[in-house]
Coordinates of C-alpha atoms in Angstrom, one line a residue:
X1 CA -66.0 45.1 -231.4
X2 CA -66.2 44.5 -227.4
X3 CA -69.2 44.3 -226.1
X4 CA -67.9 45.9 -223.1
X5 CA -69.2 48.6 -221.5
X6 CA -68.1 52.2 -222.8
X7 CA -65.9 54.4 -220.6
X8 CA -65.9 58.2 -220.2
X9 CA -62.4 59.4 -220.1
X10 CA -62.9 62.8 -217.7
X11 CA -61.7 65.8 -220.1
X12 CA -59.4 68.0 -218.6
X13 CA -61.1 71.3 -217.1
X14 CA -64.4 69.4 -216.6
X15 CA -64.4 69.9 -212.8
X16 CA -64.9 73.9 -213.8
X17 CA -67.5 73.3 -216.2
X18 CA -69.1 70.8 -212.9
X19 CA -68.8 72.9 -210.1
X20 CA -66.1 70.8 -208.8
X21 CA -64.3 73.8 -207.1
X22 CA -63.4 73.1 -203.3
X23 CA -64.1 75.6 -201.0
X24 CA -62.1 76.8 -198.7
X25 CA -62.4 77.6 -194.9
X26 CA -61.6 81.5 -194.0
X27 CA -59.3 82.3 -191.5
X28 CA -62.5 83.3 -189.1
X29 CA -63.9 79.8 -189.6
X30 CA -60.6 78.0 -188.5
X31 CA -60.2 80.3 -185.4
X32 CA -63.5 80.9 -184.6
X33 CA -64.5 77.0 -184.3
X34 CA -61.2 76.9 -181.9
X35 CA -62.4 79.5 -179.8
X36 CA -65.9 78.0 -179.5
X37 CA -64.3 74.9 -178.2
X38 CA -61.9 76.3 -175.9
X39 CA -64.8 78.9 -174.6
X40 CA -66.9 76.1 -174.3
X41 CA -64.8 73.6 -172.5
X42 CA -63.9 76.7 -170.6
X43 CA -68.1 77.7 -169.6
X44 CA -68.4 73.8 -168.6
X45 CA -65.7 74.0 -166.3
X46 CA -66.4 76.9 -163.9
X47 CA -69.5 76.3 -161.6
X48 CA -72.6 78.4 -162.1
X49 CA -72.1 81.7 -160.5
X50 CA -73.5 85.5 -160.0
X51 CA -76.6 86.0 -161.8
X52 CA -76.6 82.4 -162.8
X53 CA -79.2 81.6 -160.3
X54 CA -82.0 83.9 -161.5
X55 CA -81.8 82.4 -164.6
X56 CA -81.7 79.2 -163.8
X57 CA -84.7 79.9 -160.9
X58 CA -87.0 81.4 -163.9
X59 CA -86.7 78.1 -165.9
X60 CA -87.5 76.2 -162.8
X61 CA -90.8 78.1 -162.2
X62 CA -91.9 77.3 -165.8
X63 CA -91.0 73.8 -166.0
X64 CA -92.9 73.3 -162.6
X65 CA -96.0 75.3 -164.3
X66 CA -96.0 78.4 -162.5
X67 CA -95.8 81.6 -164.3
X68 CA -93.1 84.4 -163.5
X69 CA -94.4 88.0 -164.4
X70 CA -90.9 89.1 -165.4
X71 CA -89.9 86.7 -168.1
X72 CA -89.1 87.3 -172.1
X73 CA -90.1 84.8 -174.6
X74 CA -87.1 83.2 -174.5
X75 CA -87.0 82.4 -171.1
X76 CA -90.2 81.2 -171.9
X77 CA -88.9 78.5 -175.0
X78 CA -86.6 77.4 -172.5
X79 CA -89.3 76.8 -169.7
X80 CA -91.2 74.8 -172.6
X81 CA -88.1 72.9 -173.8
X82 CA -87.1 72.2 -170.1
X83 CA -90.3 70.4 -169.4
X84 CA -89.9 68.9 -172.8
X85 CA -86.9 66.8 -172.3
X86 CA -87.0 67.1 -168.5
X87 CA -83.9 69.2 -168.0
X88 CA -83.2 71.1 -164.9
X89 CA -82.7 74.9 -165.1
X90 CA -79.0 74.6 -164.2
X91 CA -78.5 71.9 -167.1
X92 CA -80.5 74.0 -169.8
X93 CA -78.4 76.7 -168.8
X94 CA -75.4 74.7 -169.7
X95 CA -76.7 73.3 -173.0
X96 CA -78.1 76.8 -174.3
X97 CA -74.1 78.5 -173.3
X98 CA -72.3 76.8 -176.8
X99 CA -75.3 77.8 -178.7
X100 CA -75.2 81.7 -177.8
X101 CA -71.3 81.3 -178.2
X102 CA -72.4 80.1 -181.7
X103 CA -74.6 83.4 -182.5
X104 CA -72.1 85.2 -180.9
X105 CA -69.4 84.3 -183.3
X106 CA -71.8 84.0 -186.3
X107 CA -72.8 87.1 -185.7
X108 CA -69.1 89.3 -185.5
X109 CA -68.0 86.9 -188.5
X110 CA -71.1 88.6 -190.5
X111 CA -70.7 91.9 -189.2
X112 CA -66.9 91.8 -190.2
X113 CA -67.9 90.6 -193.5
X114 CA -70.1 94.0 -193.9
X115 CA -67.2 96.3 -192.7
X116 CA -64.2 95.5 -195.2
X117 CA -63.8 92.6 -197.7
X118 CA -60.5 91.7 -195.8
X119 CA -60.1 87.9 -194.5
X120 CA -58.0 88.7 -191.8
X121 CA -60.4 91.6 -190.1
X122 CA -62.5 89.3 -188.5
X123 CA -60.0 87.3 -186.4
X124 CA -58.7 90.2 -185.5
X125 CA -62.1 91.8 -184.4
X126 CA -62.1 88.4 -182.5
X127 CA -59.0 88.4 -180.8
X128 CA -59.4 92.2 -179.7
X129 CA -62.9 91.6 -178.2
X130 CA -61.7 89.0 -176.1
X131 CA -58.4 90.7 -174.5
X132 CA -58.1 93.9 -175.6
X133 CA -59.9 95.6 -172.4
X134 CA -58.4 96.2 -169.7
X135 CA -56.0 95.5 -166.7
X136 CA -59.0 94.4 -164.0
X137 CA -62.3 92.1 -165.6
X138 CA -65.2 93.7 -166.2
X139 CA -68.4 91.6 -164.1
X140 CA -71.8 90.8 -165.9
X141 CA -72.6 89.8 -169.4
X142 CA -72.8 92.5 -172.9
X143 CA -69.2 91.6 -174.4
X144 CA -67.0 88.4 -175.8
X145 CA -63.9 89.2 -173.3
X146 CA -62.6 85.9 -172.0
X147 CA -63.1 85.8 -168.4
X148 CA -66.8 87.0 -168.1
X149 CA -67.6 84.8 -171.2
X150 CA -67.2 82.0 -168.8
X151 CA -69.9 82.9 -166.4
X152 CA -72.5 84.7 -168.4
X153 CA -72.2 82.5 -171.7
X154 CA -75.6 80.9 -170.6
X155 CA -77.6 84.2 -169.9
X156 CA -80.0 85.4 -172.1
X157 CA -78.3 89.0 -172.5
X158 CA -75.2 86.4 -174.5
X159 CA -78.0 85.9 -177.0
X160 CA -79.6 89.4 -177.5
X161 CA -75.5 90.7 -178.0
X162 CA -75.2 87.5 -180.7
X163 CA -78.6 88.5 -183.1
X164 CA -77.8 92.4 -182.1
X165 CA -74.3 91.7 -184.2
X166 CA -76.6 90.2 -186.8
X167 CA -79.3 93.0 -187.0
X168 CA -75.9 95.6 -187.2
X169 CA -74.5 93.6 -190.1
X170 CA -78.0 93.5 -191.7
X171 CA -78.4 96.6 -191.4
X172 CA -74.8 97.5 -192.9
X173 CA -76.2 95.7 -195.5
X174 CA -79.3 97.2 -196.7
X175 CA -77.8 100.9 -195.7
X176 CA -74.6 100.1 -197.9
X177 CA -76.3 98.2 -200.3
X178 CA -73.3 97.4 -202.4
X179 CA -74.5 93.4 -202.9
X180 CA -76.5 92.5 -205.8
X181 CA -79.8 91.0 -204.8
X182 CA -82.0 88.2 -206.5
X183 CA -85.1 89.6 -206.1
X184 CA -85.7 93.8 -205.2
X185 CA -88.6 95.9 -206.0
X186 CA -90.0 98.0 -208.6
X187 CA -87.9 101.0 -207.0
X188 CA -84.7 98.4 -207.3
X189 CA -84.6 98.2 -203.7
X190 CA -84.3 95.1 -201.7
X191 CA -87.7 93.7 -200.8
X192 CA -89.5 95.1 -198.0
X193 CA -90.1 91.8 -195.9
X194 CA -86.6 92.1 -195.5
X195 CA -86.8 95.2 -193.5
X196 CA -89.7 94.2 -191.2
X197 CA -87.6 90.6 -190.7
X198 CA -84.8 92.7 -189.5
X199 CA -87.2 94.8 -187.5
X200 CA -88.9 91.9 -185.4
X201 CA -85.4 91.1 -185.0
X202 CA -84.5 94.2 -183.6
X203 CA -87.4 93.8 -181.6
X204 CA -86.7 90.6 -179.9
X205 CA -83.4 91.6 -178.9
X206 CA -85.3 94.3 -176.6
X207 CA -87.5 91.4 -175.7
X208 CA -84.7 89.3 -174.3
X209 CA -82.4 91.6 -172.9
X210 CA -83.8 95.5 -172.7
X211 CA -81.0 97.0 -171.9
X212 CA -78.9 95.2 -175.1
X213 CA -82.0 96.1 -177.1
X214 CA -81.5 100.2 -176.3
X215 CA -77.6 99.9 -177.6
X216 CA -78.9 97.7 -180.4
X217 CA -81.1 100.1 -181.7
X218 CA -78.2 102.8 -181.1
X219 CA -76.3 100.6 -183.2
X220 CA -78.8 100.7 -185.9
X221 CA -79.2 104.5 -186.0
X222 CA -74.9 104.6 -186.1
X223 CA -74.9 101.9 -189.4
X224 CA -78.2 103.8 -191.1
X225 CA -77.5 107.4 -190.6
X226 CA -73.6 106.4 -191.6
X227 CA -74.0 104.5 -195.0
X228 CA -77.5 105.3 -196.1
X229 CA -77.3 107.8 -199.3
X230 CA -80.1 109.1 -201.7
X231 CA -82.8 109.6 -198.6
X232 CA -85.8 109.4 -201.3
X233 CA -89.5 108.1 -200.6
X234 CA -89.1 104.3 -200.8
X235 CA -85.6 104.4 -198.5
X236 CA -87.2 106.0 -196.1
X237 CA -90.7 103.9 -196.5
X238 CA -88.6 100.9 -195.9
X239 CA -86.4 102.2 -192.7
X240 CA -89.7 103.5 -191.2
X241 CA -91.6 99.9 -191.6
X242 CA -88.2 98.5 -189.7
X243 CA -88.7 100.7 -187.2
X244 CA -92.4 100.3 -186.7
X245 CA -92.1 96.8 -186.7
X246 CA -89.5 96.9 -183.6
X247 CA -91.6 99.4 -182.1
X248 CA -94.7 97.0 -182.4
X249 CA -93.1 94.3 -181.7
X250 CA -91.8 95.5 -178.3
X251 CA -95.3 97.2 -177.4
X252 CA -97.0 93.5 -178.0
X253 CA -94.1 92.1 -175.9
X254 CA -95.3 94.7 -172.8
X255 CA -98.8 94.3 -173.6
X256 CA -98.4 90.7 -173.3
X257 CA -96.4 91.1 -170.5
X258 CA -92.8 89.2 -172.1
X259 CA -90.5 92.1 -171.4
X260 CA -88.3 91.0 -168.8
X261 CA -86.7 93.2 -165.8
X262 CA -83.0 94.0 -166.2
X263 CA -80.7 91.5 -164.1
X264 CA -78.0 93.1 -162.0
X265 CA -77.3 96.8 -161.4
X266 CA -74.2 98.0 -162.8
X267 CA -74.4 101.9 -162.4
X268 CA -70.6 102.7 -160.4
X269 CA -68.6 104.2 -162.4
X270 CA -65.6 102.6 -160.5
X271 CA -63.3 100.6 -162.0
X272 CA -64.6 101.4 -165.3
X273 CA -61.2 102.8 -166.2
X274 CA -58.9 99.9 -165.7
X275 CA -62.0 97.4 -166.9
X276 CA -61.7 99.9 -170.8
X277 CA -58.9 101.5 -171.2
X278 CA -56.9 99.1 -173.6
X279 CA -59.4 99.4 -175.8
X280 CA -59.0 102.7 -176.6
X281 CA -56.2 102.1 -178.4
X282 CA -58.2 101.6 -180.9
X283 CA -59.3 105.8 -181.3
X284 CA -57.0 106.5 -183.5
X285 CA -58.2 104.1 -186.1
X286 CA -61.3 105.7 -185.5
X287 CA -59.7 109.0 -185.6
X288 CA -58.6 107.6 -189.5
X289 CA -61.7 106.2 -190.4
X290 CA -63.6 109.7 -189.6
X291 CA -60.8 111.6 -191.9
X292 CA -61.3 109.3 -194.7
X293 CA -64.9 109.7 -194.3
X294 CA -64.6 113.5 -194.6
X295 CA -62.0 113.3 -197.4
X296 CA -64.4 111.0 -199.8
X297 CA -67.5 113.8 -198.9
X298 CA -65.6 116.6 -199.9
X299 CA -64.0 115.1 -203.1
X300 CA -67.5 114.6 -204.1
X301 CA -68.5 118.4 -203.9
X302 CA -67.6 121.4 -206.3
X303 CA -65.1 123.9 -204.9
X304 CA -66.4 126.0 -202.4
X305 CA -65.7 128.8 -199.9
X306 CA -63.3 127.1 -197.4
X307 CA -65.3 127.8 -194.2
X308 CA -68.2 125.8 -196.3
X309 CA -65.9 123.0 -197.0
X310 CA -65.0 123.1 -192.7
X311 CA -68.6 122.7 -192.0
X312 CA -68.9 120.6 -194.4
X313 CA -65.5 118.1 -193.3
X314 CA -66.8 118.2 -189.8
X315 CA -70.1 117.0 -190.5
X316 CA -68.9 114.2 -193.0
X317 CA -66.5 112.5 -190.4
X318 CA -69.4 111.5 -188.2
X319 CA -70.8 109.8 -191.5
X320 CA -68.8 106.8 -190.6
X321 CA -70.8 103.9 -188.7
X322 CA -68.3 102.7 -186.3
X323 CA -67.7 106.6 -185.4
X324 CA -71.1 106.6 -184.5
X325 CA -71.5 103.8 -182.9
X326 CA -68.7 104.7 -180.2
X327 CA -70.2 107.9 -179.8
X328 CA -74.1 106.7 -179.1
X329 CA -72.7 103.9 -177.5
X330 CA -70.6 106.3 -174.7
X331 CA -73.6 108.2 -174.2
X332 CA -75.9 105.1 -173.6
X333 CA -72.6 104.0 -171.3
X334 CA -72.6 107.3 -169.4
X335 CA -76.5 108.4 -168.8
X336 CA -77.9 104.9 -168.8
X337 CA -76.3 104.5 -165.5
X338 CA -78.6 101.2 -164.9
X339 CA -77.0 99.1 -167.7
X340 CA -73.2 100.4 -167.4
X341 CA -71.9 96.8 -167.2
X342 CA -73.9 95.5 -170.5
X343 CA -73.2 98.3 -172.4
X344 CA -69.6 98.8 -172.0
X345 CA -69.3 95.7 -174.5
X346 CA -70.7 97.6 -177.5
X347 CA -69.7 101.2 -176.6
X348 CA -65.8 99.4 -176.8
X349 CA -66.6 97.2 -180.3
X350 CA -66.1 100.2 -182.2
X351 CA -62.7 101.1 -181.7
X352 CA -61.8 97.1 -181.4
X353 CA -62.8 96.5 -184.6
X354 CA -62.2 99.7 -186.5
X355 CA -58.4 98.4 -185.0
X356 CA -58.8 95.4 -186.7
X357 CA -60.2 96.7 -189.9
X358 CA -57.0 98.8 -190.3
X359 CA -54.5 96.2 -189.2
X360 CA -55.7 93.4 -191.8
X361 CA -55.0 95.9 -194.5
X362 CA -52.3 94.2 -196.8
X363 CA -48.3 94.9 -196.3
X364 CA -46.2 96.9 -196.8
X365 CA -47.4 99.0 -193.8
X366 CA -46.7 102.6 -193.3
X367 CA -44.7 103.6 -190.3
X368 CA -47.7 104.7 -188.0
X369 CA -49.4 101.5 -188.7
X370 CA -46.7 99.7 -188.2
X371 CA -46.5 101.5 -184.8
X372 CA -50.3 100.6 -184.2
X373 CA -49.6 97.5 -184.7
X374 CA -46.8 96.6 -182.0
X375 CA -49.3 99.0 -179.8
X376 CA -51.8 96.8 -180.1
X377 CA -50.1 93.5 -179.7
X378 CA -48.7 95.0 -176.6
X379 CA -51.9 96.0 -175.5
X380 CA -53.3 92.5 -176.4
X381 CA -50.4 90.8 -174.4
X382 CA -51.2 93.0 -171.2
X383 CA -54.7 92.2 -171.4
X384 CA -54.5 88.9 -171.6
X385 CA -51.9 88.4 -169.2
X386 CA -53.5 90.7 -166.0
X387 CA -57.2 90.2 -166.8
X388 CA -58.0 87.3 -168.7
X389 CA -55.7 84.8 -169.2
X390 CA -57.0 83.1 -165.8
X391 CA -60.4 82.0 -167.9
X392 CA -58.4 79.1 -170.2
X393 CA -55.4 78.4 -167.9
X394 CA -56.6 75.7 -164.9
X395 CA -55.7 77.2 -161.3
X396 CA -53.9 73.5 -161.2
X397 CA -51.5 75.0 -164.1
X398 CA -51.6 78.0 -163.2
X399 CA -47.8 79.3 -162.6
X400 CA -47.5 82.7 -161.8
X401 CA -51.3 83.4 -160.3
X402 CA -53.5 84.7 -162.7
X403 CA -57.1 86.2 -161.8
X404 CA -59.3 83.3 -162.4
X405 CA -63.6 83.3 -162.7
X406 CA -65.3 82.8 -159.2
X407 CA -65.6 79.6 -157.8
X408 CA -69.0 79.7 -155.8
X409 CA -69.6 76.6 -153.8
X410 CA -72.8 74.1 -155.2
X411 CA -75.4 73.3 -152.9
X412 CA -76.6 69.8 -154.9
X413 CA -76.1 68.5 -151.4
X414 CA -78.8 70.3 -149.7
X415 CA -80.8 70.4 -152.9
X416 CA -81.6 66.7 -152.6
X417 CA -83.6 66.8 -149.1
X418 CA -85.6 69.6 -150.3
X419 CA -88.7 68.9 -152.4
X420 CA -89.2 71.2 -154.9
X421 CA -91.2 74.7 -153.7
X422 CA -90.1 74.1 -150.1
X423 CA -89.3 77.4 -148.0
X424 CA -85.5 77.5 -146.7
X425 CA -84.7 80.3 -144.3
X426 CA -81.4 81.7 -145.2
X427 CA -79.6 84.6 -145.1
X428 CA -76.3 83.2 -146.7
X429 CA -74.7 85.2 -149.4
X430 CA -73.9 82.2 -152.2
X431 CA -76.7 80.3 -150.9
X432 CA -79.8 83.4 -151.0
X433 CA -78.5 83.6 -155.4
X434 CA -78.0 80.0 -155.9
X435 CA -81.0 78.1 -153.8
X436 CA -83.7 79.6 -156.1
X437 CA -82.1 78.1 -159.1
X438 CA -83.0 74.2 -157.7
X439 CA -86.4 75.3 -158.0
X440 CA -86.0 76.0 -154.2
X441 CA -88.6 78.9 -152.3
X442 CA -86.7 81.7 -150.2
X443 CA -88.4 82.6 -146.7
X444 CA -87.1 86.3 -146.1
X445 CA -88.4 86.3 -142.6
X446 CA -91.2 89.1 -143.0
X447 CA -94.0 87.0 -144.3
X448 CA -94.0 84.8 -141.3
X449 CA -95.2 81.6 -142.8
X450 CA -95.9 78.7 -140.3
X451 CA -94.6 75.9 -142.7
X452 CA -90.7 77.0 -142.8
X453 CA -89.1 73.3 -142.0
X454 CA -85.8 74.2 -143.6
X455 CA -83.4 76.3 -142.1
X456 CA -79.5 77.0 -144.1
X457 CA -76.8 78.0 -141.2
X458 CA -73.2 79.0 -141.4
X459 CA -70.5 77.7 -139.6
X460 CA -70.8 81.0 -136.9
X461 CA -74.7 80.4 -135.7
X462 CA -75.9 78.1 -133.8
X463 CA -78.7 75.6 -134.4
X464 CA -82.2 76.3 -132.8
X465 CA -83.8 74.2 -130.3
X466 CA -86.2 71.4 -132.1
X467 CA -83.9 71.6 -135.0
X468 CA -82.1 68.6 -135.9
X469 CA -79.1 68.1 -138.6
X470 CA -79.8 66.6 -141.6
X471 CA -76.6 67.6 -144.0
X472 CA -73.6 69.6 -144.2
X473 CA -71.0 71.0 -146.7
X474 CA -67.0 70.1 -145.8
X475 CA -66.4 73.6 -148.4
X476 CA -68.2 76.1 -146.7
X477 CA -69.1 74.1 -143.2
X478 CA -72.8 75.8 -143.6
X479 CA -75.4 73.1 -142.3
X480 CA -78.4 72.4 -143.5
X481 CA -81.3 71.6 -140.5
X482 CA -84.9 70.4 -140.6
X483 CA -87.4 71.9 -138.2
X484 CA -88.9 68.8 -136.0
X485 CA -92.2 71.3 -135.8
X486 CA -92.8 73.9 -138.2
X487 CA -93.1 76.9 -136.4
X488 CA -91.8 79.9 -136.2
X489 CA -87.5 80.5 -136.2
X490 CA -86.3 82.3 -133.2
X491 CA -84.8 85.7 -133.8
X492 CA -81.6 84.5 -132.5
X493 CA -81.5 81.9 -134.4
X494 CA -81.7 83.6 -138.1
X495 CA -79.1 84.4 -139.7
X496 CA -77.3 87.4 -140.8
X497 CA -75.8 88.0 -144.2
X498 CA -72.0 86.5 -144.2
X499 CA -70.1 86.4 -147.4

């Protein structure tokens, strides 16, 4: 007999017996890491622009240890982590951009997951988020379309959309409540940490971004009111300790004084139309999902008098969530004047995604959704092609000229002669948004501080006596010149707003 060592032959079928299954990315995973690597390449190469400079000026403010009154607690982790790795505002705004696109995608992939069990619904959602708009861009943050992704990827409002598609598909969740769970009460429902979780989470979306916050908690009363049945003691105990704890969460957030003002002001209704209107094609699959919500109610009830059953249709086709969810979001759209540009992005995630949920239904199709099909491949096409193909095509490859992200000038070069906290005197238009993010003070002219030394000119003023020339940008010719006294600037010699 050898006195070997014994081998284990491996017996057929043992891998199953092991765990020694392979798993499979989903179509979302394989297209959604591409798109966060083209979106990111995409966010690094456009220069910081718009509201950019606000954000980047509040982290500046923190990491030089003064306080800002207007701030949420995230603004104020990234003040922390700024002066913890010694980042400048403008960097941590570029660092922090891939990780919202992260949540961002994390978060639709989840919520797609909660709406059908079909693979293909969530690229889909994806693909109809980021073109299927409109014919014109829409400016400002609150949506995953292509060519604003590229400027407002780093703002905070990126974030509070991401864990406000989280909190939706949580809530789907619980208000569904079609997965088995390891551990639920003694009324077999899912434990009630869960539901104050999800409401701090609802919570600290209004904390980052308020205006994301209202249509998240819109969102909320869409999914709930939509999908929750058997309204009895312990359902409604648990929705009502979700909705204290966002209340409570957001009161301690004012108290404390966290809840930040809203960036921008959106309220024109012009060029709404042309910024939307593609999306609309998804209605009519909202139109179906609303008749298929009424058909399952009324097949549920005996036979009644047919006026009943009307009443009784009518109400049940709002039982759907994403019907819902476009109406409350419209209404936010419409009356919350203030916050038009952030919450045209969830107000037009309904029908997008109610056209995806349809259109990743398996073949053979029938002939109208066949026909919604081509319409929205066409619409997809149009989109991309006038509004936001310009976002991942270079203008140095560009061949026919399509609308690319703005290109505001930098101002590193008059950045490094000013010390940090320094009043500049400018009226400029790029430079009175983008100076405050170097850390840099704005003197608006009606304080009348002595110690002005800085003064930013365009190329159609002239320079003040006792001024002298210390640096100048070959882009925009604007020159930047140091006071040889600090004094007072003549009134002829400030400038006026030029764009």
């Amino acid at each position: 007999m050898s006195t070997g060592a014994l081998v284990r032959r491996a017996t057929g079928g043992s891998t199953a017996l092991r765990g020694g299954r392979v798993r499979r990315l989903t179509p979302y995973q394989v297209f959604g890491l591409l798109f966060w690597l083209l979106m990111t390449l995409a966010y690094w190469r456009v220069p910081p622009c718009c509201e950019a400079g606000q954000h980047a000026a509040a982290v500046e403010r923190l990491r030089a240890g003064l306080t800002d009154a207007a701030v949420s607690p995230y603004v104020l982790a990234q003040g922390a982590l700024a002066r913890l790795t010694g980042l400048t505002g403008w960097q941590l705004l570029r660092v922090c951009g891939p990780v919202h696109l992260l949540v961002l995608l994390t978060g639709l992939g989840r919520l797609g997951r909660v709406l059908t069990p079909r693979p293909w619904a969530p690229v889909l959602a994806l693909a109809f988020l980021a073109v299927l708009c409109g014919t014109e861009p829409a400016p400002g943050a609150g949506s995953l379309a292509l060519l604003p992704l590229t400027g407002s990827l780093g703002y905070p409002s990126a974030l509070a959309l991401g864990l406000t598609f989280w909190a939706w598909a949580l809530t789907g969740a619980r208000s569904r409540d079609l997965r088995r769970v390891r551990y639920v009460g003694p009324s077999g429902l899912r434990s009630l940490s869960g539901y104050a979780v999800l409401g701090a989470l609802y919570g600290t979306v209004a904390l980052i971004d308020p205006v994301i916050g209202v249509g998240a908690a819109a969102g909320a009363v869409a999914f709930v009111a939509g999908w929750q049945r058997g309204w009895r003691g312990a359902v409604r105990w648990r929705w009502g300790v979700l909705g204290g704890v966002a209340a409570g969460v957001v009161v301690l957030g004012m108290h404390a004084g966290v809840l930040p003002r809203a960036y921008g002001s959106y309220g024109s209704y012009e060029g709404v139309i042309p910024q939307c209107w593609l999306a609309l094609i998804g209605v009519p699959a909202l139109w179906l999902r609303a008749r298929r919500a009424a058909g399952q109610a009324m097949r549920g009830r005996a036979a009644r008098e047919r006026v009943v059953r009307r009443r009784a249709a009518r109400l049940a086709a709002w039982r759907d969530p994403l019907v819902l969810l476009f109406a409350l979001e419209s209404l936010l759209a419409v009356y919350g004047r203030h916050g038009l540009g952030e919450l045209l992005g969830p107000a037009l995630l309904a029908p997008q995604c109610a056209l995806a949920v349809e259109l990743a239904a398996e073949r053979p199709w029938p002939g109208w959704r066949r026909a919604l099909g081509w319409a929205a491949a066409g619409g997809a096409c149009l989109g991309f092609l006038a509004a936001q193909a310009g976002a991942v095509v270079p203008r140095s490859v560009d061949p026919v000229g399509f609308v690319q992200p703005p290109r505001w000038p930098s101002y590193d070069w008059a950045a490094r002669h000013i010390g940090p906290g320094e009043p500049v005197r400018t009226d400029a238009y790029y430079a009175v948004r983008l100076l405050p993010g170097y850390g840099i003070e704005l003197d608006d002219g009606h304080d009348h501080r002595p110690r002005v030394r800085w003064l930013l000119l365009t190329r159609q003023e002239r320079l003040p006596a006792g001024a002298v020339v210390v640096d100048w940008s070959r882009r925009t010719g604007e020159v930047l010149a140091r006071l040889t006294r600090t004094r007072e600037v003549p009134v002829a010699a400030r400038p006026t707003t030029r764009r």
